[in-house]
Tab-separated table of C-alpha atoms and ligand atoms in Angstrom:
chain	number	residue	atom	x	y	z
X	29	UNK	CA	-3.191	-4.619	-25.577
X	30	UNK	CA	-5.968	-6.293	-23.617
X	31	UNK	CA	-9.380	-5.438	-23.776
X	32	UNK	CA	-9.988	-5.104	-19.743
X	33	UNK	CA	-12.602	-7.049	-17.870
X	34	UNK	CA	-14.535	-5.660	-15.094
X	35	UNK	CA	-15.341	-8.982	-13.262
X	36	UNK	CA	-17.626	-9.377	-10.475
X	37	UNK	CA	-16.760	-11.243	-7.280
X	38	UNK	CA	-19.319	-13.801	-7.771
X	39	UNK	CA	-17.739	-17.336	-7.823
X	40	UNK	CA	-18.356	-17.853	-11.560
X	41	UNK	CA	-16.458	-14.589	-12.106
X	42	UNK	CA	-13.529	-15.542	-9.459
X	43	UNK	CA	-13.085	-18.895	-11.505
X	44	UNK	CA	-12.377	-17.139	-14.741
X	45	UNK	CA	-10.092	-14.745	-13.033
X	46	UNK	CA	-8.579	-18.407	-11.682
X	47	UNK	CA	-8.542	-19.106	-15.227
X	48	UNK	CA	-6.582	-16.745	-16.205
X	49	UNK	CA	-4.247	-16.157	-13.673
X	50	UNK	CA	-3.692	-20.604	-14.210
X	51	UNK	CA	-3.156	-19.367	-17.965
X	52	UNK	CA	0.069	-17.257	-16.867
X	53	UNK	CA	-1.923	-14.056	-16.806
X	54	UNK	CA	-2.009	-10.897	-14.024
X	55	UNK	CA	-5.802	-10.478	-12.605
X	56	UNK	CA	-7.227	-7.344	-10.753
X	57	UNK	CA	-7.509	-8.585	-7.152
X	58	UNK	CA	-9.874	-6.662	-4.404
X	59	UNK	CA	-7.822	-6.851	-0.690
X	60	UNK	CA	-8.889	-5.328	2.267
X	61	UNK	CA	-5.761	-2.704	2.246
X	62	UNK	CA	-5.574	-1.799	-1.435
X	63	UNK	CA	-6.048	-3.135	-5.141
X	64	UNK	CA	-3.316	-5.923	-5.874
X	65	UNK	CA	-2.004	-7.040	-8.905
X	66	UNK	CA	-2.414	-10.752	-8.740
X	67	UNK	CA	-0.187	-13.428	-10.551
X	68	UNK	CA	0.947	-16.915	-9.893
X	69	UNK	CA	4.034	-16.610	-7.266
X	70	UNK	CA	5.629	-19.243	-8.937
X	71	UNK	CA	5.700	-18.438	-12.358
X	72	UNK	CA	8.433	-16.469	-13.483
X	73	UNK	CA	7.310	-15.015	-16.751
X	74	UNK	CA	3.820	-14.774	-14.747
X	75	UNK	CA	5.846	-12.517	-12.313
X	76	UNK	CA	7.427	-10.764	-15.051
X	77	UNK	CA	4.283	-9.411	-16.768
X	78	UNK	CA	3.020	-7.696	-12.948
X	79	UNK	CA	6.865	-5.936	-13.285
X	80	UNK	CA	5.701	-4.435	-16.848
X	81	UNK	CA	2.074	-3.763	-16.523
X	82	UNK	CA	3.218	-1.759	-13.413
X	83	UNK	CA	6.473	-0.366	-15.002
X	84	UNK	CA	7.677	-1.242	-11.837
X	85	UNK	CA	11.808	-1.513	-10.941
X	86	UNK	CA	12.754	-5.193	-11.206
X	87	UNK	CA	14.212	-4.692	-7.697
X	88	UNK	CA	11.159	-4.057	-5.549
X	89	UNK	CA	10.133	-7.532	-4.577
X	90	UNK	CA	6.676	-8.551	-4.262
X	91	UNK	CA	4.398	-9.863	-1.704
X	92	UNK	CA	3.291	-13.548	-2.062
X	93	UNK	CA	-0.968	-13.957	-0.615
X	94	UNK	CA	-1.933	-17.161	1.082
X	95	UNK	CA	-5.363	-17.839	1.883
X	96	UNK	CA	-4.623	-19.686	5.300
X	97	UNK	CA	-1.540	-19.838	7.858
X	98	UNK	CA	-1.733	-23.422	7.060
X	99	UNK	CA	0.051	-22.410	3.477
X	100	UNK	CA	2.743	-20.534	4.795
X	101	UNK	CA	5.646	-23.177	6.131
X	102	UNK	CA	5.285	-25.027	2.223
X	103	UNK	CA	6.714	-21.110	0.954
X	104	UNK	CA	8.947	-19.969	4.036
X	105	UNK	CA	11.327	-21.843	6.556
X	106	UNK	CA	12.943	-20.892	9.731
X	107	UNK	CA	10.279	-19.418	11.147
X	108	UNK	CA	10.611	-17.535	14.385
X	109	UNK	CA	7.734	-18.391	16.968
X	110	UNK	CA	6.873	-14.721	17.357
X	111	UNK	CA	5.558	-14.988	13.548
X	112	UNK	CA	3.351	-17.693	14.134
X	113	UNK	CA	2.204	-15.532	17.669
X	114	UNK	CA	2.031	-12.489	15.487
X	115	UNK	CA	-0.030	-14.602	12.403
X	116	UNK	CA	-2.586	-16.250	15.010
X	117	UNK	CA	-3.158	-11.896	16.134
X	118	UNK	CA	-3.648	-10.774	13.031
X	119	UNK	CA	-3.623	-13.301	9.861
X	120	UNK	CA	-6.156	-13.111	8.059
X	121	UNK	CA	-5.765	-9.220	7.866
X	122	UNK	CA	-3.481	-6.085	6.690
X	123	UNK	CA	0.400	-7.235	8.054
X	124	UNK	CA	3.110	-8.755	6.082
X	125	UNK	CA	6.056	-10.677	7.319
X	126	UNK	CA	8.949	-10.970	5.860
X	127	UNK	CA	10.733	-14.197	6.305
X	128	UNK	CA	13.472	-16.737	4.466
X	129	UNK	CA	11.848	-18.242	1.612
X	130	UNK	CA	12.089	-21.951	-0.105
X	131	UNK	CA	13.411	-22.103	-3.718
X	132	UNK	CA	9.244	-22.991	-4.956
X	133	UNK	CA	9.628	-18.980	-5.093
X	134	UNK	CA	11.402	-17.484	-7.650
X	135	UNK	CA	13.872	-15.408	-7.125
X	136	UNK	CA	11.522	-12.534	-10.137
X	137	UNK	CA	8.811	-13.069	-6.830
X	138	UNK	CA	11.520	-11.728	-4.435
X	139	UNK	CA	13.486	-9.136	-6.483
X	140	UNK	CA	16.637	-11.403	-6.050
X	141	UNK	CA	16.478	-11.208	-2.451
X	142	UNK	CA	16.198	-14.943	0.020
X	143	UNK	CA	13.493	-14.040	2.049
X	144	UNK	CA	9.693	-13.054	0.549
X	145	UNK	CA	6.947	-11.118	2.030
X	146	UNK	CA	3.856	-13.107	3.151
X	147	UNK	CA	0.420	-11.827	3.480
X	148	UNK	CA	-2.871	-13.600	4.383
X	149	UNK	CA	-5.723	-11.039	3.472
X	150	UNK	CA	-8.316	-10.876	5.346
X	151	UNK	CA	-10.779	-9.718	1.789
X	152	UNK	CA	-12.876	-13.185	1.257
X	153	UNK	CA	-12.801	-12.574	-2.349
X	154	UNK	CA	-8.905	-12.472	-2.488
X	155	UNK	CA	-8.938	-15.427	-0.224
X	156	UNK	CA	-11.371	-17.237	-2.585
X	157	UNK	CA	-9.157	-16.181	-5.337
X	158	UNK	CA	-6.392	-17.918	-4.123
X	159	UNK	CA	-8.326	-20.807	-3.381
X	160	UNK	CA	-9.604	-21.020	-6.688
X	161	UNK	CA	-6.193	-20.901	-8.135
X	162	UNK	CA	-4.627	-23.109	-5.733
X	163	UNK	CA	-1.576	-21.171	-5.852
X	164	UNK	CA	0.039	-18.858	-3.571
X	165	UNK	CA	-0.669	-14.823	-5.492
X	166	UNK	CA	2.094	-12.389	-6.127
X	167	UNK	CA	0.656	-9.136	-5.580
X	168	UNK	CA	1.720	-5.268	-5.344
X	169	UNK	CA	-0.451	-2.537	-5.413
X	170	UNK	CA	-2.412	-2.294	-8.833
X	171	UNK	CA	-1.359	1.406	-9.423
X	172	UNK	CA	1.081	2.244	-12.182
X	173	UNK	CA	4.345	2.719	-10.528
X	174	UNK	CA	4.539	5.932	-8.604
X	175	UNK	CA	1.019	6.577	-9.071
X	176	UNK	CA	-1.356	6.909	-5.450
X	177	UNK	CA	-2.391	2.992	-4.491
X	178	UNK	CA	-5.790	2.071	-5.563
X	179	UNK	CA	-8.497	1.441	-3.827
X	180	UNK	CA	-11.567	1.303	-5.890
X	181	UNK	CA	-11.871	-1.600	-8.634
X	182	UNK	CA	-12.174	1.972	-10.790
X	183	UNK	CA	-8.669	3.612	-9.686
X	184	UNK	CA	-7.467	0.313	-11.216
X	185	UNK	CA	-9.347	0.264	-14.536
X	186	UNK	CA	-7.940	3.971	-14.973
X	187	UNK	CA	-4.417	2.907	-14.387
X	188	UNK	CA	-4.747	-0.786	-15.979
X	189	UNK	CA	-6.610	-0.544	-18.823
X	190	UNK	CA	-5.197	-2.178	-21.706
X	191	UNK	CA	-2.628	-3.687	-19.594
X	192	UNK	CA	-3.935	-6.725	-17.864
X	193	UNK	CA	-7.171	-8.482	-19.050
X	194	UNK	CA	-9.464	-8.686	-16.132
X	195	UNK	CA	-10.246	-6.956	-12.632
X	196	UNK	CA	-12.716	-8.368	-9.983
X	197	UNK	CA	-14.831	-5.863	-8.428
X	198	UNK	CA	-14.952	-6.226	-4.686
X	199	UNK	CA	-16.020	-2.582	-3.495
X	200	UNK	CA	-14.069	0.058	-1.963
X	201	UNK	CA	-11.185	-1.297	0.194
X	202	UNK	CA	-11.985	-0.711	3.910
X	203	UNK	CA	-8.394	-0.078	5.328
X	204	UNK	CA	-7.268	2.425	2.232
X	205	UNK	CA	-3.587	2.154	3.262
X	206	UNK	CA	-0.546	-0.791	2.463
X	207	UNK	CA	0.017	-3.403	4.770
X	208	UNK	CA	1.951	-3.027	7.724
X	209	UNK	CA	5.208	-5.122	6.598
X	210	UNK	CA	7.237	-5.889	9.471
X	211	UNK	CA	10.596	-8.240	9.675
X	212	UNK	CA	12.261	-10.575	12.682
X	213	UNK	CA	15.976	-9.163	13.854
X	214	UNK	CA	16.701	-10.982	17.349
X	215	UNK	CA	14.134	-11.274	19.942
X	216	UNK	CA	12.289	-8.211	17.841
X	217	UNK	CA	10.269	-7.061	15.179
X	218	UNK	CA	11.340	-4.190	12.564
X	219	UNK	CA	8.806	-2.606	11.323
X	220	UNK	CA	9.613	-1.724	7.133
X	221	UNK	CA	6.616	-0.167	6.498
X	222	UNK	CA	3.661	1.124	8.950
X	223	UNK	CA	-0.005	-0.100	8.275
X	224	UNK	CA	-2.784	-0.622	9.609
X	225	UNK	CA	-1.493	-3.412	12.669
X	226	UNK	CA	-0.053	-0.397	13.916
X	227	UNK	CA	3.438	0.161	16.668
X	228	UNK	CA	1.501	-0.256	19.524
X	229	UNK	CA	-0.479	-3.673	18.218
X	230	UNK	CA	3.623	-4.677	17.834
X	231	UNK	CA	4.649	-3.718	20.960
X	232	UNK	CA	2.178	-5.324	22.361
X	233	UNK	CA	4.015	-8.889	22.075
X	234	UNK	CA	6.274	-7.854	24.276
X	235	UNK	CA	9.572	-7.657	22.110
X	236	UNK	CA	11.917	-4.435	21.071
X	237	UNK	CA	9.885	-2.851	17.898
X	238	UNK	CA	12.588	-1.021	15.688
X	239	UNK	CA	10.823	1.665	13.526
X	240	UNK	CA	13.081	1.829	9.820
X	241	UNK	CA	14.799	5.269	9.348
X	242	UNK	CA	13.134	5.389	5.867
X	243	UNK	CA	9.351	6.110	7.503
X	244	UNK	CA	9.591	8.936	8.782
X	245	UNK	CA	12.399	10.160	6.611
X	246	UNK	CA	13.873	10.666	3.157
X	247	UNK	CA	16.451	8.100	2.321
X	248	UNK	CA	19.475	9.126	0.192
X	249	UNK	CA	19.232	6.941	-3.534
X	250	UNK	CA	22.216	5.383	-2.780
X	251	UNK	CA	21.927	4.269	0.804
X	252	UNK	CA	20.857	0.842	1.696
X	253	UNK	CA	17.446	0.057	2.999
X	254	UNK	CA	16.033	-2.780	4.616
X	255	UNK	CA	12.533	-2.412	2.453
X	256	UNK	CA	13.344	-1.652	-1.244
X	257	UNK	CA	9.873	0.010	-1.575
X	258	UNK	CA	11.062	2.775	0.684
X	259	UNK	CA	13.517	3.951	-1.522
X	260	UNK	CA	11.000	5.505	-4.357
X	261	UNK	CA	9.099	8.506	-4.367
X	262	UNK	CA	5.784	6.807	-4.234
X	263	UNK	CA	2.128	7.493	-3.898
X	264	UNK	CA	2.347	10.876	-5.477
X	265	UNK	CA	-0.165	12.576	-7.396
X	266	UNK	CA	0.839	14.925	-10.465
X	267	UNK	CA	0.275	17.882	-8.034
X	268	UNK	CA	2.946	19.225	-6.338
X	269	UNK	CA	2.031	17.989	-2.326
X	270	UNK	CA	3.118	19.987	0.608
X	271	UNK	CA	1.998	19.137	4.283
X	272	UNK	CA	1.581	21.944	6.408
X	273	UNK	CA	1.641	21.494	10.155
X	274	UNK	CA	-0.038	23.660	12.677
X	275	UNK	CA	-3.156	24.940	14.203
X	276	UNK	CA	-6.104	25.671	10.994
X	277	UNK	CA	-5.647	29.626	11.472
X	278	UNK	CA	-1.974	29.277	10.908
X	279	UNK	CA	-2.449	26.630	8.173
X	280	UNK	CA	-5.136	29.055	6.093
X	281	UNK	CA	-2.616	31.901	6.773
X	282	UNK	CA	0.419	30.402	5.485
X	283	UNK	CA	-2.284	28.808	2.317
X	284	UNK	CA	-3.221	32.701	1.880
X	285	UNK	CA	0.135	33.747	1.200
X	286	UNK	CA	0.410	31.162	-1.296
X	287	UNK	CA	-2.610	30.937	-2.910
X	288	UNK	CA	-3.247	30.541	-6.306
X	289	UNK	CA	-5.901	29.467	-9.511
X	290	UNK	CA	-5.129	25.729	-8.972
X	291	UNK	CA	-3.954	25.169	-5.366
X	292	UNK	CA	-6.282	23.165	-2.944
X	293	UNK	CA	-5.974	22.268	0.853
X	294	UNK	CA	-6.308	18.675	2.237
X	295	UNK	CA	-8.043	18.761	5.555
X	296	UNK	CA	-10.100	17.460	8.035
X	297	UNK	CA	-13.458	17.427	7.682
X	298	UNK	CA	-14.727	19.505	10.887
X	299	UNK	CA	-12.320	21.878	9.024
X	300	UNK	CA	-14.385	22.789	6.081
X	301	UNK	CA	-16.975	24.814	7.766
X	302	UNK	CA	-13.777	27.523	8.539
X	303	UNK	CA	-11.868	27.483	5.930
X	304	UNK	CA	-12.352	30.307	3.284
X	305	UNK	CA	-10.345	28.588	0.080
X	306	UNK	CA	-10.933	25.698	-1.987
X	307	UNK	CA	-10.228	21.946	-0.369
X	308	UNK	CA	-11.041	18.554	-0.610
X	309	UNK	CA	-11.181	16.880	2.748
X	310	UNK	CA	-10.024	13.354	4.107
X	311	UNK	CA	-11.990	12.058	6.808
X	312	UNK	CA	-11.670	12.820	10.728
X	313	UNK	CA	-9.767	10.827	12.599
X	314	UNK	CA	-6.524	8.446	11.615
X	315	UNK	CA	-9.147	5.145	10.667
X	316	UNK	CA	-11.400	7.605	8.001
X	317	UNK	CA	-7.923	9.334	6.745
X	318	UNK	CA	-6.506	5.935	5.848
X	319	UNK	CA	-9.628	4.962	4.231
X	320	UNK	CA	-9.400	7.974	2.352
X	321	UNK	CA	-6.313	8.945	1.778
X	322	UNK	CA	-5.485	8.227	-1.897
X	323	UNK	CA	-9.022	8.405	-3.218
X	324	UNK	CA	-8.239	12.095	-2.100
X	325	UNK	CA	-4.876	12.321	-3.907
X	326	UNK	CA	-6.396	10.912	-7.382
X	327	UNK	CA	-9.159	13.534	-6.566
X	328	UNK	CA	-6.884	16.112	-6.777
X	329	UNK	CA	-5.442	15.332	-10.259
X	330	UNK	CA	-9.093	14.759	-11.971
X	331	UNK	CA	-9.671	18.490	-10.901
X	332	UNK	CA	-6.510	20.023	-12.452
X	333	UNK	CA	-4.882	20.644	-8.633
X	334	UNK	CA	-1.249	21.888	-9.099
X	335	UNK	CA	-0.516	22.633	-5.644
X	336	UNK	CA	-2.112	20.655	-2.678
X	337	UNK	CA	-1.415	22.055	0.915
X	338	UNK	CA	-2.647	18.927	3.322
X	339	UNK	CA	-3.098	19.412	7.203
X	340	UNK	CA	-0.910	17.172	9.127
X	341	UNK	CA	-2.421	13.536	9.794
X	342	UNK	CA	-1.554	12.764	13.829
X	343	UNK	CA	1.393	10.044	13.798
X	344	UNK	CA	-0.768	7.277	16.435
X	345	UNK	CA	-2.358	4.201	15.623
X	346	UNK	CA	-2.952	3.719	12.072
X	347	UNK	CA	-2.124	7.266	11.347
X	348	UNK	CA	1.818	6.636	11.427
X	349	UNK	CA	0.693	5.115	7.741
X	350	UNK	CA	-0.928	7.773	6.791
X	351	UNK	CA	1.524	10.280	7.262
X	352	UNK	CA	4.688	7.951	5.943
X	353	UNK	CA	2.530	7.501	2.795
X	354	UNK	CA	1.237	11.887	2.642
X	355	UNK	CA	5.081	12.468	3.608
X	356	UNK	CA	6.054	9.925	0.303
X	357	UNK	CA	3.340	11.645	-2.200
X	358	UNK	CA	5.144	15.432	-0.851
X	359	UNK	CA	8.374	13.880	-1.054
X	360	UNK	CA	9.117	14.904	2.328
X	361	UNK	CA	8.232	18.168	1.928
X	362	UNK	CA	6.700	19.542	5.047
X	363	UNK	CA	6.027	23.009	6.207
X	364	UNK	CA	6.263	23.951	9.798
X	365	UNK	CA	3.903	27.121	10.491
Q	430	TXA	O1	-1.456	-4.241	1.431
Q	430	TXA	C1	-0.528	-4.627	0.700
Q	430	TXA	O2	0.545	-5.023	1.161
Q	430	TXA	C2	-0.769	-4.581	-0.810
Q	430	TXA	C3	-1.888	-5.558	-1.145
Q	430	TXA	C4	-2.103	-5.730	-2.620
Q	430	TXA	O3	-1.649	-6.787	-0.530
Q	430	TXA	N1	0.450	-4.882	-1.518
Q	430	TXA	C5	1.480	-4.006	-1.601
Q	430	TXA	O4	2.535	-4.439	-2.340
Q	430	TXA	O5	1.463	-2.919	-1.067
Q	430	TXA	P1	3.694	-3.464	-2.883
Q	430	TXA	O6	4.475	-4.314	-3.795
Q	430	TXA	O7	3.083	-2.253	-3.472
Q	430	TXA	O8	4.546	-3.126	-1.626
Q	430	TXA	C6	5.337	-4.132	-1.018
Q	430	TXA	C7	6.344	-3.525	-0.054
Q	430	TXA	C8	7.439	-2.793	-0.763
Q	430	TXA	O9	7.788	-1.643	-0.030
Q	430	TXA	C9	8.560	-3.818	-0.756
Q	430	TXA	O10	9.831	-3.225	-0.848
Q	430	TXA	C10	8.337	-4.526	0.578
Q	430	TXA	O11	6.926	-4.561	0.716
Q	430	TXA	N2	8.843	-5.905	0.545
Q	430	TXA	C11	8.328	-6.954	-0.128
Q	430	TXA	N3	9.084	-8.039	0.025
Q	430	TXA	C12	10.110	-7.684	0.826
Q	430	TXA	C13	11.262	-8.367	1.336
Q	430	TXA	N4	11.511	-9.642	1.058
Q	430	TXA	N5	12.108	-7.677	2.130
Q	430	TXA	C14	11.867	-6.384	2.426
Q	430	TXA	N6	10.807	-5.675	1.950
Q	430	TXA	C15	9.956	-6.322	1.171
Q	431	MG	MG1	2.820	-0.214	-3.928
């Protein structure tokens, strides 16, 4: 049991986090997408203490941070020309790219797998982290397996505490949602998991984009998937989540029939004024829902919500994330009115 730190991301504070990461230990680590949990990429028992402070399946590799593009050919190899294109775009910022990696990382880093997710972050205090370390940072999402991602330095204290022995502080995380991971087949990109570099930013480079079955639908447990991640009901808050498409009058009909003591709706915010139930509300447009987004969902737990009827997100831009992560957290329940 560890008495948790809440560090600040001044430099003295980043150095002990340094510290202790250097000392074999897992850090609380601000990005611009969501809380990570940091460790040294090339430590295996390092690695092995993120797996158990997140309870997380030892086959769901993790993503290793750099702090420049510079760092990436010492961790990766055969890499396709489109990645460095794609890197100069958008590195630093919220895309990972999944490429073959070198034997420096373990094969605990990669969940057995030869090729490793790399991510430059675009959050100067998880860039100064690295720096500070001078090694390149495992990091998932610092939620306890399952749980919504977090993106408050707080969401992490209430799943972490006890667990690891520091966080750093570095505000509210302006994207809200996961990377956008994304993988080289042929002349094209696959896109594993939408984010914030969304399928039009792709498409954009003027290659085939192939969108993964598992995004925009459940995948059976024992069917292979390009993106381990995708295989887990994920990002799901203890109340039971249901998205509801349709125009608002429909949506507060259908909520009417099935209202109850402890059942909420999720909507936008030029909703509220017409809706007659309770809610909670997640921005306006695709940018302010991802931003949002799983604040929202730990929302809903802290006040007791059993049963959480969300509008449909719209599926462009940034908003194909939020609805493959709302779609995850209802476990693909959706309810066409
Ligand atoms: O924004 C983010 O990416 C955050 C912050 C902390 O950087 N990290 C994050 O990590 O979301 P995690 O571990 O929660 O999600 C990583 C996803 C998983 O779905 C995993 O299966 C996939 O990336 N992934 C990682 N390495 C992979 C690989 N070599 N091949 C295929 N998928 C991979
Ligand atoms: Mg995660």
């Amino acid at each position: 049991m560890f008495d948790t730190r809440m560090l600040s991301s001044d430099s003295s504070d980043i150095e002990y986090g340094a510290k202790l990461i250097n000392d074999g230990e897992v850090v609380g680590m601000p990005t611009e997408t969501v809380y990570g949990l940091a460790a040294d990429a090339t430590n295996e028992n390092a690695v092995k203490k993120i797996f158990e402070a997140k309870g997380r399946p030892q086959d769901n590799p993790l993503i290793v941070h750099l702090s420049g593009v510079e760092m990436m050919d010492k961790y990766v190899c055969n890499v396709p020309e489109l990645a460095y294109k794609i890197a100069e775009c958008f590195c630093p910022g919220p895309i990972t790219m999944v490429l073959p990696k070198r034997d420096i990382i373990p094969y605990i880093t990669s969940a057995g797998l030869d090729t490793v997710g790399i991510r430059i972050p675009y959050h100067k205090t998880a860039r100064e982290l690295i720096d500070a370390c001078g090694k390149p940072l495992a990091a998932p999402s610092a939620n306890l397996s399952g749980s919504p991602s977090p993106t408050t330095a707080a969401h992490v204290m209430n799943d972490m505490k006890g667990r690891i022995p520091a966080i750093i502080d570095g505000g509210a995380c302006a994207v809200g949602v996961e990377s956008t991971v994304i993988s080289f087949e042929g002349e094209g990109i696959r896109l594993l998991r939408p984010g914030y570099v969304s399928v039009e930013d792709l498409k954009a480079f003027g290659v085939p984009v192939y969108c993964d079955k598992g995004i925009t639908e459940a995948v059976a447990a024992n069917e292979k998937v390009l993106s381990p991640g995708m295989k887990y009901k994920h990002y799901s808050p203890k109340a039971n989540v249901t998205i509801v498409t349709g125009e608002l009058d429909k949506f507060t009909q259908y909520v009417s029939e099935h209202n109850g003591e402890d059942v909420y709706a999720m909507l936008y915010d030029s909703d509220a004024a017409f809706y007659p139930y309770k809610y909670l509300t997640y921005g306006n447009n695709a940018k302010e829902q991802a931003a949002q987004l799983f604040g929202v969902l730990r929302k809903a737990d802290e006040i007791g919500a059993k049963q959480v009827y969300a509008r449909c997100p719209s599926q462009d831009g940034v908003g194909l994330a939020v609805y493959n992560r709302l779609l995850r957290a209802a476990g693909f329940e959706v309810i066409r009115v």
